[in-house]
Amino acid sequence: MKAAVRTTYGPPEGVLVADVDEPVIKNHEVLVKVHVSTVNRTDCGFRSGKPSIVRFFSGLTKPRATVLGSEFAGVVEAVASGVTSFEVGDKVFGFNEDRFGAHAEYMAIAEDAALATMPANVTFEEAAASTEASHYALVMIRDAKIRSGHHVLVNGGTGAIGSAAVQILKGLGATVTAVCDTEHMELVRGLGADRVIDYTAQDFTKDEQAYDFVLDAVGKSSFARCKPLLKPGGIYLSSDLGPWNLNPILALTTRLFGGKKVRFPIPPKRDQAAVKSTKEMMESGTFTPVIDRRYPLDQIAEAYRYVETGQKIGNVLISVVPTS
Ligand SMILES: NC(=O)c1ccc[n+]([C@@H]2O[C@H](COP(=O)([O-])OP(=O)(O)OC[C@H]3O[C@@H](n4cnc5c(N)ncnc54)[C@H](OP(=O)(O)O)[C@@H]3O)[C@@H](O)[C@H]2O)c1
């Protein structure tokens, strides 16, 4: 089968499309014929081996996973013995952060991993783009117990996580102020944001409105800068480790005292419940992933380069099965 392979940590040029053996499924695993995958920030981190902490999970000196690709949508090609929830021919989607492998024509995944049948009302492209960022957004929103009536500022309303967060928060009934650049203000309003701040015209940390939560979805702020925006007891959330990797440490230390806090939840692995939540949100129309560009598998290095500009809007797709 055709796959995007790398054998060392390094730049996008190290990812080469080659012919490799199809994965062999073991008990309780499913073989998926991948139609669409994405290149996301997790793929970039595990490809480059930066930040270094990722090497504790993926191999200290060289990567264990030679084929990256976490998010996928496709069709079940085969099931191993013991599989009870999926059948050959099912359209499925999910993310495979345990093993990766979706930048290939076929991928193996455990039946109990982050895998579900696709909602009937979405395309392979929408399904592939829907899972990982909405998972991270949901983990933060649920951990902070954000609900109807809360006022939330989302920094980076155009990113994959930010655009999912804006929609999920609106679905919960929160009031959302989102921050993005001039060019994307209409897009973010269209996602449901009640108010949009253009970061090229205004420093959002100087905003006069007070918020119950500040959710930085692009890692472009810090707790110290955002603290004045928070109401007493307000919470700062971030999808990023933050300056000097301080966010996880601040999440521990601010718990010891009263007042404003940082939360940095560690997302659970193998989260089938997350994919099912995403499926429900897509079926009910409360969440549709934002799609930026599409690249064929052969041009995956170009996709990596684009994602690493930090300027993608929502999600970047890899078409494994060419669309006619
Ligand atoms: N916790 C985890 O395990 C995990 C997993 C995946 C990703 N992450 C982290 O989460 C962050 C977001 O990932 P992502 O894939 O959602 O991001 P992304 O899609 O790559 O974000 C790109 C967007 O950021 C916006 N942006 C750039 N500079 C900005 C600024 N100064 N202020 C506000 N918006 C700005 C750009 O829009 P404009 O054109 O509007 O500026 C662009 O749309 C990254 O830091 C990533 O490392 C964490």
mmCIF file of C-alpha atoms and ligand atoms in Angstrom:
data_model
loop_
_atom_site.group_PDB
_atom_site.id
_atom_site.type_symbol
_atom_site.label_atom_id
_atom_site.label_comp_id
_atom_site.label_asym_id
_atom_site.label_seq_id
_atom_site.Cartn_x
_atom_site.Cartn_y
_atom_site.Cartn_z
ATOM 1 C CA MET A 1 0.000 0.000 0.000
ATOM 2 C CA LYS A 2 0.991 3.660 -0.395
ATOM 3 C CA ALA A 3 1.967 5.470 2.826
ATOM 4 C CA ALA A 4 3.779 8.626 3.966
ATOM 5 C CA VAL A 5 6.813 7.253 5.813
ATOM 6 C CA ARG A 6 9.502 8.824 7.984
ATOM 7 C CA THR A 7 12.179 6.997 9.956
ATOM 8 C CA THR A 8 13.756 9.864 11.910
ATOM 9 C CA TYR A 9 12.545 13.015 13.646
ATOM 10 C CA GLY A 10 12.973 16.038 11.422
ATOM 11 C CA PRO A 11 11.553 18.479 8.879
ATOM 12 C CA PRO A 12 8.688 17.851 6.412
ATOM 13 C CA GLU A 13 11.194 16.817 3.694
ATOM 14 C CA GLY A 14 11.893 13.642 5.685
ATOM 15 C CA VAL A 15 8.379 12.344 5.002
ATOM 16 C CA LEU A 16 8.424 10.266 1.797
ATOM 17 C CA VAL A 17 5.546 8.506 0.071
ATOM 18 C CA ALA A 18 6.503 4.860 -0.445
ATOM 19 C CA ASP A 19 5.060 1.375 -0.915
ATOM 20 C CA VAL A 20 4.920 -0.517 2.391
ATOM 21 C CA ASP A 21 3.190 -3.638 3.713
ATOM 22 C CA GLU A 22 -0.431 -3.317 4.787
ATOM 23 C CA PRO A 23 -0.892 -3.484 8.564
ATOM 24 C CA VAL A 24 -1.893 -6.900 9.911
ATOM 25 C CA ILE A 25 -4.777 -6.695 12.369
ATOM 26 C CA LYS A 26 -4.745 -8.560 15.672
ATOM 27 C CA ASN A 27 -7.683 -9.671 17.841
ATOM 28 C CA HIS A 28 -10.168 -6.871 18.554
ATOM 29 C CA GLU A 29 -8.732 -4.666 15.785
ATOM 30 C CA VAL A 30 -10.275 -3.186 12.667
ATOM 31 C CA LEU A 31 -8.571 -2.505 9.306
ATOM 32 C CA VAL A 32 -9.748 0.811 7.865
ATOM 33 C CA LYS A 33 -9.377 1.810 4.207
ATOM 34 C CA VAL A 34 -8.530 5.481 4.758
ATOM 35 C CA HIS A 35 -10.319 7.922 2.439
ATOM 36 C CA VAL A 36 -9.329 11.205 4.099
ATOM 37 C CA SER A 37 -6.854 12.124 6.854
ATOM 38 C CA THR A 38 -5.516 15.443 8.109
ATOM 39 C CA VAL A 39 -2.177 16.983 8.985
ATOM 40 C CA ASN A 40 -2.656 18.529 12.406
ATOM 41 C CA ARG A 41 -0.442 20.013 15.086
ATOM 42 C CA THR A 42 -0.082 16.636 16.817
ATOM 43 C CA ASP A 43 1.335 15.114 13.606
ATOM 44 C CA CYS A 44 3.744 18.053 13.341
ATOM 45 C CA GLY A 45 4.968 17.598 16.929
ATOM 46 C CA PHE A 46 5.458 13.839 16.589
ATOM 47 C CA ARG A 47 7.153 14.277 13.194
ATOM 48 C CA SER A 48 9.658 16.893 14.386
ATOM 49 C CA GLY A 49 10.092 15.452 17.890
ATOM 50 C CA LYS A 50 9.480 18.933 19.300
ATOM 51 C CA PRO A 51 8.750 19.813 22.002
ATOM 52 C CA SER A 52 11.175 17.144 23.292
ATOM 53 C CA ILE A 53 8.563 15.822 25.716
ATOM 54 C CA VAL A 54 6.822 14.063 22.800
ATOM 55 C CA ARG A 55 9.865 11.738 22.514
ATOM 56 C CA PHE A 56 8.955 10.177 25.880
ATOM 57 C CA PHE A 57 5.791 8.916 24.183
ATOM 58 C CA SER A 58 7.078 8.228 20.682
ATOM 59 C CA GLY A 59 10.691 7.041 21.068
ATOM 60 C CA LEU A 60 13.672 8.817 22.621
ATOM 61 C CA THR A 61 16.176 8.627 19.751
ATOM 62 C CA LYS A 62 14.005 7.588 16.811
ATOM 63 C CA PRO A 63 10.264 7.425 16.290
ATOM 64 C CA ARG A 64 8.368 4.181 16.844
ATOM 65 C CA ALA A 65 5.522 5.196 14.487
ATOM 66 C CA THR A 66 6.975 5.459 10.991
ATOM 67 C CA VAL A 67 3.603 6.361 9.457
ATOM 68 C CA LEU A 68 1.941 9.357 11.115
ATOM 69 C CA GLY A 69 -1.657 10.546 10.729
ATOM 70 C CA SER A 70 -4.025 10.618 13.663
ATOM 71 C CA GLU A 71 -7.381 11.687 12.224
ATOM 72 C CA PHE A 72 -9.135 9.609 9.602
ATOM 73 C CA ALA A 73 -12.402 8.810 7.881
ATOM 74 C CA GLY A 74 -12.829 5.718 5.751
ATOM 75 C CA VAL A 75 -14.453 2.323 5.369
ATOM 76 C CA VAL A 76 -13.930 -0.855 7.396
ATOM 77 C CA GLU A 77 -12.055 -3.254 5.113
ATOM 78 C CA ALA A 78 -11.655 -6.172 7.556
ATOM 79 C CA VAL A 79 -12.309 -7.037 11.189
ATOM 80 C CA ALA A 80 -10.236 -9.389 13.352
ATOM 81 C CA SER A 81 -11.720 -11.968 15.686
ATOM 82 C CA GLY A 82 -13.458 -10.575 18.744
ATOM 83 C CA VAL A 83 -14.700 -7.401 17.032
ATOM 84 C CA THR A 84 -18.391 -6.915 17.801
ATOM 85 C CA SER A 85 -19.103 -3.195 17.200
ATOM 86 C CA PHE A 86 -18.014 -2.803 13.556
ATOM 87 C CA GLU A 87 -18.629 -4.671 10.309
ATOM 88 C CA VAL A 88 -16.902 -4.725 6.930
ATOM 89 C CA GLY A 89 -18.316 -1.867 4.871
ATOM 90 C CA ASP A 90 -19.092 0.466 7.817
ATOM 91 C CA LYS A 91 -18.129 4.093 7.200
ATOM 92 C CA VAL A 92 -16.033 5.053 10.233
ATOM 93 C CA PHE A 93 -14.086 8.037 11.588
ATOM 94 C CA GLY A 94 -11.926 8.878 14.577
ATOM 95 C CA PHE A 95 -8.382 9.587 15.710
ATOM 96 C CA ASN A 96 -5.557 7.182 16.386
ATOM 97 C CA GLU A 97 -3.152 8.980 18.731
ATOM 98 C CA ASP A 98 -1.997 5.699 20.272
ATOM 99 C CA ARG A 99 -0.503 4.345 17.055
ATOM 100 C CA PHE A 100 -1.067 6.899 14.270
ATOM 101 C CA GLY A 101 -0.950 5.341 10.761
ATOM 102 C CA ALA A 102 -3.681 7.301 8.944
ATOM 103 C CA HIS A 103 -1.311 8.804 6.337
ATOM 104 C CA ALA A 104 -1.661 5.552 4.422
ATOM 105 C CA GLU A 105 -4.165 3.634 2.354
ATOM 106 C CA TYR A 106 -4.885 1.216 5.227
ATOM 107 C CA MET A 107 -4.702 1.681 8.990
ATOM 108 C CA ALA A 108 -5.213 -0.688 11.925
ATOM 109 C CA ILE A 109 -7.041 0.513 15.028
ATOM 110 C CA ALA A 110 -8.389 -1.171 18.160
ATOM 111 C CA GLU A 111 -12.139 -1.570 18.286
ATOM 112 C CA ASP A 112 -12.274 0.256 21.642
ATOM 113 C CA ALA A 113 -10.084 3.197 20.514
ATOM 114 C CA ALA A 114 -11.396 6.596 19.391
ATOM 115 C CA LEU A 115 -13.470 5.112 16.575
ATOM 116 C CA ALA A 116 -17.155 5.384 15.660
ATOM 117 C CA THR A 117 -19.417 4.954 12.677
ATOM 118 C CA MET A 118 -19.741 8.204 10.712
ATOM 119 C CA PRO A 119 -22.774 10.416 11.113
ATOM 120 C CA ALA A 120 -25.065 9.876 8.099
ATOM 121 C CA ASN A 121 -25.180 13.571 7.246
ATOM 122 C CA VAL A 122 -21.438 14.242 6.744
ATOM 123 C CA THR A 123 -18.797 13.626 4.075
ATOM 124 C CA PHE A 124 -15.506 11.769 4.577
ATOM 125 C CA GLU A 125 -13.785 15.171 4.526
ATOM 126 C CA GLU A 126 -15.977 16.637 7.285
ATOM 127 C CA ALA A 127 -15.686 13.459 9.352
ATOM 128 C CA ALA A 128 -11.869 13.355 9.121
ATOM 129 C CA ALA A 129 -11.584 17.016 10.117
ATOM 130 C CA SER A 130 -13.961 16.731 13.056
ATOM 131 C CA THR A 131 -12.312 14.604 15.694
ATOM 132 C CA GLU A 132 -9.082 15.686 17.357
ATOM 133 C CA ALA A 133 -9.597 19.428 17.738
ATOM 134 C CA SER A 134 -13.170 19.025 18.961
ATOM 135 C CA HIS A 135 -11.849 16.432 21.445
ATOM 136 C CA TYR A 136 -9.323 18.913 22.881
ATOM 137 C CA ALA A 137 -11.912 21.688 22.959
ATOM 138 C CA LEU A 138 -14.470 19.435 24.682
ATOM 139 C CA VAL A 139 -11.943 18.189 27.246
ATOM 140 C CA MET A 140 -11.160 21.780 28.290
ATOM 141 C CA ILE A 141 -14.780 22.932 28.278
ATOM 142 C CA ARG A 142 -16.007 19.937 30.293
ATOM 143 C CA ASP A 143 -13.111 20.065 32.765
ATOM 144 C CA ALA A 144 -13.838 23.741 33.475
ATOM 145 C CA LYS A 145 -17.589 23.000 33.741
ATOM 146 C CA ILE A 146 -18.508 25.849 31.382
ATOM 147 C CA ARG A 147 -22.259 26.137 30.933
ATOM 148 C CA SER A 148 -25.075 28.368 29.730
ATOM 149 C CA GLY A 149 -24.730 31.957 30.922
ATOM 150 C CA HIS A 150 -20.952 31.908 31.292
ATOM 151 C CA HIS A 151 -18.985 34.519 29.374
ATOM 152 C CA VAL A 152 -15.956 33.049 27.604
ATOM 153 C CA LEU A 153 -13.179 34.664 25.580
ATOM 154 C CA VAL A 154 -11.629 32.346 22.976
ATOM 155 C CA ASN A 155 -8.243 33.493 21.716
ATOM 156 C CA GLY A 156 -7.668 32.078 18.213
ATOM 157 C CA GLY A 157 -11.224 31.484 17.051
ATOM 158 C CA THR A 158 -10.006 30.405 13.606
ATOM 159 C CA GLY A 159 -7.677 27.532 14.580
ATOM 160 C CA ALA A 160 -8.797 23.912 14.571
ATOM 161 C CA ILE A 161 -9.336 23.864 18.345
ATOM 162 C CA GLY A 162 -10.588 27.471 18.524
ATOM 163 C CA SER A 163 -13.187 27.108 15.761
ATOM 164 C CA ALA A 164 -14.471 23.928 17.440
ATOM 165 C CA ALA A 165 -14.489 25.613 20.865
ATOM 166 C CA VAL A 166 -16.542 28.593 19.630
ATOM 167 C CA GLN A 167 -19.216 26.275 18.197
ATOM 168 C CA ILE A 168 -19.317 23.933 21.216
ATOM 169 C CA LEU A 169 -19.549 26.856 23.652
ATOM 170 C CA LYS A 170 -22.409 28.404 21.682
ATOM 171 C CA GLY A 171 -24.146 25.015 21.652
ATOM 172 C CA LEU A 172 -23.945 25.036 25.462
ATOM 173 C CA GLY A 173 -25.478 28.518 25.645
ATOM 174 C CA ALA A 174 -22.336 30.420 26.697
ATOM 175 C CA THR A 175 -21.679 33.961 25.500
ATOM 176 C CA VAL A 176 -18.548 33.956 23.351
ATOM 177 C CA THR A 177 -16.072 36.669 22.462
ATOM 178 C CA ALA A 178 -13.521 35.387 19.943
ATOM 179 C CA VAL A 179 -10.169 36.857 18.904
ATOM 180 C CA CYS A 180 -8.794 36.584 15.334
ATOM 181 C CA ASP A 181 -7.327 38.757 12.603
ATOM 182 C CA THR A 182 -9.301 41.192 10.413
ATOM 183 C CA GLU A 183 -9.588 38.834 7.469
ATOM 184 C CA HIS A 184 -11.376 36.104 9.447
ATOM 185 C CA MET A 185 -13.847 38.116 11.543
ATOM 186 C CA GLU A 186 -16.843 37.169 9.366
ATOM 187 C CA LEU A 187 -15.896 33.492 9.462
ATOM 188 C CA VAL A 188 -15.763 33.533 13.266
ATOM 189 C CA ARG A 189 -19.078 35.412 13.517
ATOM 190 C CA GLY A 190 -20.510 32.701 11.281
ATOM 191 C CA LEU A 191 -19.405 30.084 13.826
ATOM 192 C CA GLY A 192 -21.641 31.833 16.358
ATOM 193 C CA ALA A 193 -19.317 34.207 18.236
ATOM 194 C CA ASP A 194 -21.349 37.010 19.863
ATOM 195 C CA ARG A 195 -18.460 39.445 19.583
ATOM 196 C CA VAL A 196 -15.190 39.348 17.657
ATOM 197 C CA ILE A 197 -11.991 41.201 18.550
ATOM 198 C CA ASP A 198 -9.491 41.903 15.742
ATOM 199 C CA TYR A 199 -6.068 41.300 17.290
ATOM 200 C CA THR A 200 -4.397 43.445 14.638
ATOM 201 C CA ALA A 201 -6.415 46.467 15.836
ATOM 202 C CA GLN A 202 -6.762 45.834 19.571
ATOM 203 C CA ASP A 203 -4.847 44.051 22.334
ATOM 204 C CA PHE A 204 -7.542 41.709 23.631
ATOM 205 C CA THR A 205 -5.893 41.534 27.069
ATOM 206 C CA LYS A 206 -6.836 45.207 27.527
ATOM 207 C CA ASP A 207 -10.541 44.509 26.882
ATOM 208 C CA GLU A 208 -12.869 46.109 29.457
ATOM 209 C CA GLN A 209 -15.296 43.190 29.539
ATOM 210 C CA ALA A 210 -14.736 40.682 32.396
ATOM 211 C CA TYR A 211 -14.896 36.957 31.621
ATOM 212 C CA ASP A 212 -15.656 33.783 33.566
ATOM 213 C CA PHE A 213 -13.165 31.910 31.376
ATOM 214 C CA VAL A 214 -10.377 32.771 28.945
ATOM 215 C CA LEU A 215 -9.642 29.846 26.621
ATOM 216 C CA ASP A 216 -6.458 30.329 24.624
ATOM 217 C CA ALA A 217 -6.821 27.915 21.703
ATOM 218 C CA VAL A 218 -3.583 28.904 19.927
ATOM 219 C CA GLY A 219 -1.037 29.306 22.709
ATOM 220 C CA LYS A 220 -0.454 32.989 22.008
ATOM 221 C CA SER A 221 -1.058 34.373 25.517
ATOM 222 C CA SER A 222 -0.183 33.669 29.134
ATOM 223 C CA PHE A 223 -2.065 33.477 32.439
ATOM 224 C CA ALA A 224 -0.247 36.609 33.631
ATOM 225 C CA ARG A 225 -1.422 38.653 30.634
ATOM 226 C CA CYS A 226 -4.993 37.328 30.738
ATOM 227 C CA LYS A 227 -5.512 37.493 34.515
ATOM 228 C CA PRO A 228 -6.917 41.069 34.441
ATOM 229 C CA LEU A 229 -9.649 39.868 32.036
ATOM 230 C CA LEU A 230 -10.951 37.244 34.471
ATOM 231 C CA LYS A 231 -13.744 37.800 36.976
ATOM 232 C CA PRO A 232 -12.891 36.897 40.613
ATOM 233 C CA GLY A 233 -12.482 33.088 40.665
ATOM 234 C CA GLY A 234 -12.260 33.039 36.852
ATOM 235 C CA ILE A 235 -10.320 30.339 35.021
ATOM 236 C CA TYR A 236 -7.626 30.485 32.302
ATOM 237 C CA LEU A 237 -7.487 27.476 29.965
ATOM 238 C CA SER A 238 -4.973 26.779 27.234
ATOM 239 C CA SER A 239 -4.447 24.077 24.615
ATOM 240 C CA ASP A 240 -0.725 24.831 24.730
ATOM 241 C CA LEU A 241 1.990 24.323 27.346
ATOM 242 C CA GLY A 242 2.490 28.105 27.376
ATOM 243 C CA PRO A 243 5.624 30.232 27.863
ATOM 244 C CA TRP A 244 8.418 28.139 29.504
ATOM 245 C CA ASN A 245 5.917 25.200 29.609
ATOM 246 C CA LEU A 246 4.379 26.887 32.634
ATOM 247 C CA ASN A 247 0.674 26.124 32.118
ATOM 248 C CA PRO A 248 0.683 22.595 33.648
ATOM 249 C CA ILE A 249 2.702 23.896 36.628
ATOM 250 C CA LEU A 250 0.376 26.872 37.101
ATOM 251 C CA ALA A 251 -2.575 24.484 36.958
ATOM 252 C CA LEU A 252 -1.127 22.721 40.027
ATOM 253 C CA THR A 253 0.010 25.787 41.978
ATOM 254 C CA THR A 254 -3.096 27.947 41.459
ATOM 255 C CA ARG A 255 -5.215 25.109 42.901
ATOM 256 C CA LEU A 256 -3.543 25.659 46.269
ATOM 257 C CA PHE A 257 -4.844 29.196 46.626
ATOM 258 C CA GLY A 258 -8.148 31.012 46.274
ATOM 259 C CA GLY A 259 -8.715 33.354 43.364
ATOM 260 C CA LYS A 260 -8.118 33.031 39.652
ATOM 261 C CA LYS A 261 -6.919 29.663 38.405
ATOM 262 C CA VAL A 262 -5.275 27.868 35.487
ATOM 263 C CA ARG A 263 -6.592 24.521 34.320
ATOM 264 C CA PHE A 264 -4.661 22.260 31.960
ATOM 265 C CA PRO A 265 -6.506 18.946 31.661
ATOM 266 C CA ILE A 266 -4.641 15.958 30.221
ATOM 267 C CA PRO A 267 -6.932 14.468 27.546
ATOM 268 C CA PRO A 268 -7.758 10.791 28.083
ATOM 269 C CA LYS A 269 -6.281 8.337 25.583
ATOM 270 C CA ARG A 270 -8.418 5.908 23.520
ATOM 271 C CA ASP A 271 -11.363 8.230 23.937
ATOM 272 C CA GLN A 272 -14.217 6.548 22.113
ATOM 273 C CA ALA A 273 -16.657 8.653 24.154
ATOM 274 C CA ALA A 274 -15.140 11.802 22.617
ATOM 275 C CA VAL A 275 -15.745 10.591 19.059
ATOM 276 C CA LYS A 276 -19.312 9.685 20.003
ATOM 277 C CA SER A 277 -19.824 13.206 21.424
ATOM 278 C CA THR A 278 -18.449 14.671 18.184
ATOM 279 C CA LYS A 279 -20.815 12.444 16.215
ATOM 280 C CA GLU A 280 -23.798 13.675 18.257
ATOM 281 C CA MET A 281 -22.788 17.313 17.776
ATOM 282 C CA MET A 282 -22.470 16.830 14.009
ATOM 283 C CA GLU A 283 -25.803 15.015 13.798
ATOM 284 C CA SER A 284 -27.543 17.782 15.747
ATOM 285 C CA GLY A 285 -25.868 20.473 13.607
ATOM 286 C CA THR A 286 -24.114 22.169 16.557
ATOM 287 C CA PHE A 287 -20.630 21.456 15.169
ATOM 288 C CA THR A 288 -19.217 21.480 11.642
ATOM 289 C CA PRO A 289 -15.417 21.481 11.263
ATOM 290 C CA VAL A 290 -13.813 24.354 9.391
ATOM 291 C CA ILE A 291 -11.848 23.087 6.386
ATOM 292 C CA ASP A 292 -8.979 25.065 4.904
ATOM 293 C CA ARG A 293 -6.922 23.267 2.213
ATOM 294 C CA ARG A 294 -6.759 19.781 0.722
ATOM 295 C CA TYR A 295 -3.585 18.025 -0.430
ATOM 296 C CA PRO A 296 -3.182 14.625 -2.113
ATOM 297 C CA LEU A 297 -1.113 12.107 -0.115
ATOM 298 C CA ASP A 298 1.788 12.610 -2.574
ATOM 299 C CA GLN A 299 2.046 16.276 -1.475
ATOM 300 C CA ILE A 300 1.981 15.665 2.266
ATOM 301 C CA ALA A 301 5.305 17.452 2.874
ATOM 302 C CA GLU A 302 3.699 20.607 1.449
ATOM 303 C CA ALA A 303 0.744 20.146 3.838
ATOM 304 C CA TYR A 304 3.156 19.920 6.805
ATOM 305 C CA ARG A 305 4.905 23.104 5.700
ATOM 306 C CA TYR A 306 1.585 24.946 5.501
ATOM 307 C CA VAL A 307 0.327 23.718 8.897
ATOM 308 C CA GLU A 308 3.627 24.814 10.455
ATOM 309 C CA THR A 309 3.103 28.401 9.313
ATOM 310 C CA GLY A 310 0.638 28.581 12.253
ATOM 311 C CA GLN A 311 -1.848 30.263 9.911
ATOM 312 C CA LYS A 312 -4.103 27.416 8.837
ATOM 313 C CA ILE A 313 -7.794 28.108 9.190
ATOM 314 C CA GLY A 314 -9.411 25.116 10.886
ATOM 315 C CA ASN A 315 -8.198 21.872 9.351
ATOM 316 C CA VAL A 316 -5.896 20.736 6.520
ATOM 317 C CA LEU A 317 -6.983 17.570 4.727
ATOM 318 C CA ILE A 318 -5.020 14.759 3.082
ATOM 319 C CA SER A 319 -7.009 13.027 0.332
ATOM 320 C CA VAL A 320 -5.850 9.420 0.387
ATOM 321 C CA VAL A 321 -8.561 8.185 -1.971
ATOM 322 C CA PRO A 322 -8.768 10.871 -4.687
ATOM 323 C CA THR A 323 -12.218 12.521 -4.874
ATOM 324 C CA SER A 324 -13.676 12.455 -8.387
HETATM 325 N N1 LIG B 1 -3.015 19.851 24.138
HETATM 326 C C1 LIG B 1 -2.640 19.103 23.089
HETATM 327 O O1 LIG B 1 -2.322 17.950 23.190
HETATM 328 C C2 LIG B 1 -2.653 19.750 21.750
HETATM 329 C C3 LIG B 1 -3.021 19.037 20.608
HETATM 330 C C4 LIG B 1 -3.047 19.699 19.407
HETATM 331 C C5 LIG B 1 -2.683 21.044 19.391
HETATM 332 N N2 LIG B 1 -2.290 21.652 20.527
HETATM 333 C C6 LIG B 1 -1.865 23.051 20.556
HETATM 334 O O2 LIG B 1 -3.026 23.846 20.448
HETATM 335 C C7 LIG B 1 -2.730 25.007 19.712
HETATM 336 C C8 LIG B 1 -3.750 25.154 18.641
HETATM 337 O O3 LIG B 1 -3.681 24.119 17.686
HETATM 338 P P1 LIG B 1 -4.607 24.254 16.411
HETATM 339 O O4 LIG B 1 -4.250 23.142 15.494
HETATM 340 O O5 LIG B 1 -6.017 24.421 16.827
HETATM 341 O O6 LIG B 1 -4.082 25.636 15.857
HETATM 342 P P2 LIG B 1 -4.012 26.114 14.363
HETATM 343 O O7 LIG B 1 -5.219 25.618 13.648
HETATM 344 O O8 LIG B 1 -2.682 25.802 13.793
HETATM 345 O O9 LIG B 1 -4.123 27.676 14.587
HETATM 346 C C9 LIG B 1 -3.895 28.508 13.509
HETATM 347 C C10 LIG B 1 -4.748 29.734 13.682
HETATM 348 O O10 LIG B 1 -4.188 30.542 14.709
HETATM 349 C C11 LIG B 1 -4.559 31.881 14.436
HETATM 350 N N3 LIG B 1 -3.573 32.768 15.026
HETATM 351 C C12 LIG B 1 -2.279 32.888 14.669
HETATM 352 N N4 LIG B 1 -1.685 33.835 15.450
HETATM 353 C C13 LIG B 1 -2.647 34.295 16.281
HETATM 354 C C14 LIG B 1 -2.642 35.265 17.331
HETATM 355 N N5 LIG B 1 -1.548 35.934 17.677
HETATM 356 N N6 LIG B 1 -3.788 35.480 17.989
HETATM 357 C C15 LIG B 1 -4.907 34.804 17.691
HETATM 358 N N7 LIG B 1 -4.978 33.875 16.693
HETATM 359 C C16 LIG B 1 -3.853 33.620 16.008
HETATM 360 C C17 LIG B 1 -4.574 31.980 12.912
HETATM 361 O O11 LIG B 1 -5.703 32.742 12.537
HETATM 362 P P3 LIG B 1 -5.667 34.298 12.176
HETATM 363 O O12 LIG B 1 -5.374 34.362 10.708
HETATM 364 O O13 LIG B 1 -7.023 34.787 12.552
HETATM 365 O O14 LIG B 1 -4.564 34.890 12.970
HETATM 366 C C18 LIG B 1 -4.818 30.551 12.448
HETATM 367 O O15 LIG B 1 -6.138 30.394 11.994
HETATM 368 C C19 LIG B 1 -1.290 24.882 19.229
HETATM 369 O O16 LIG B 1 -0.475 25.652 20.094
HETATM 370 C C20 LIG B 1 -0.985 23.422 19.385
HETATM 371 O O17 LIG B 1 0.363 23.179 19.674
HETATM 372 C C21 LIG B 1 -2.313 21.056 21.685
#
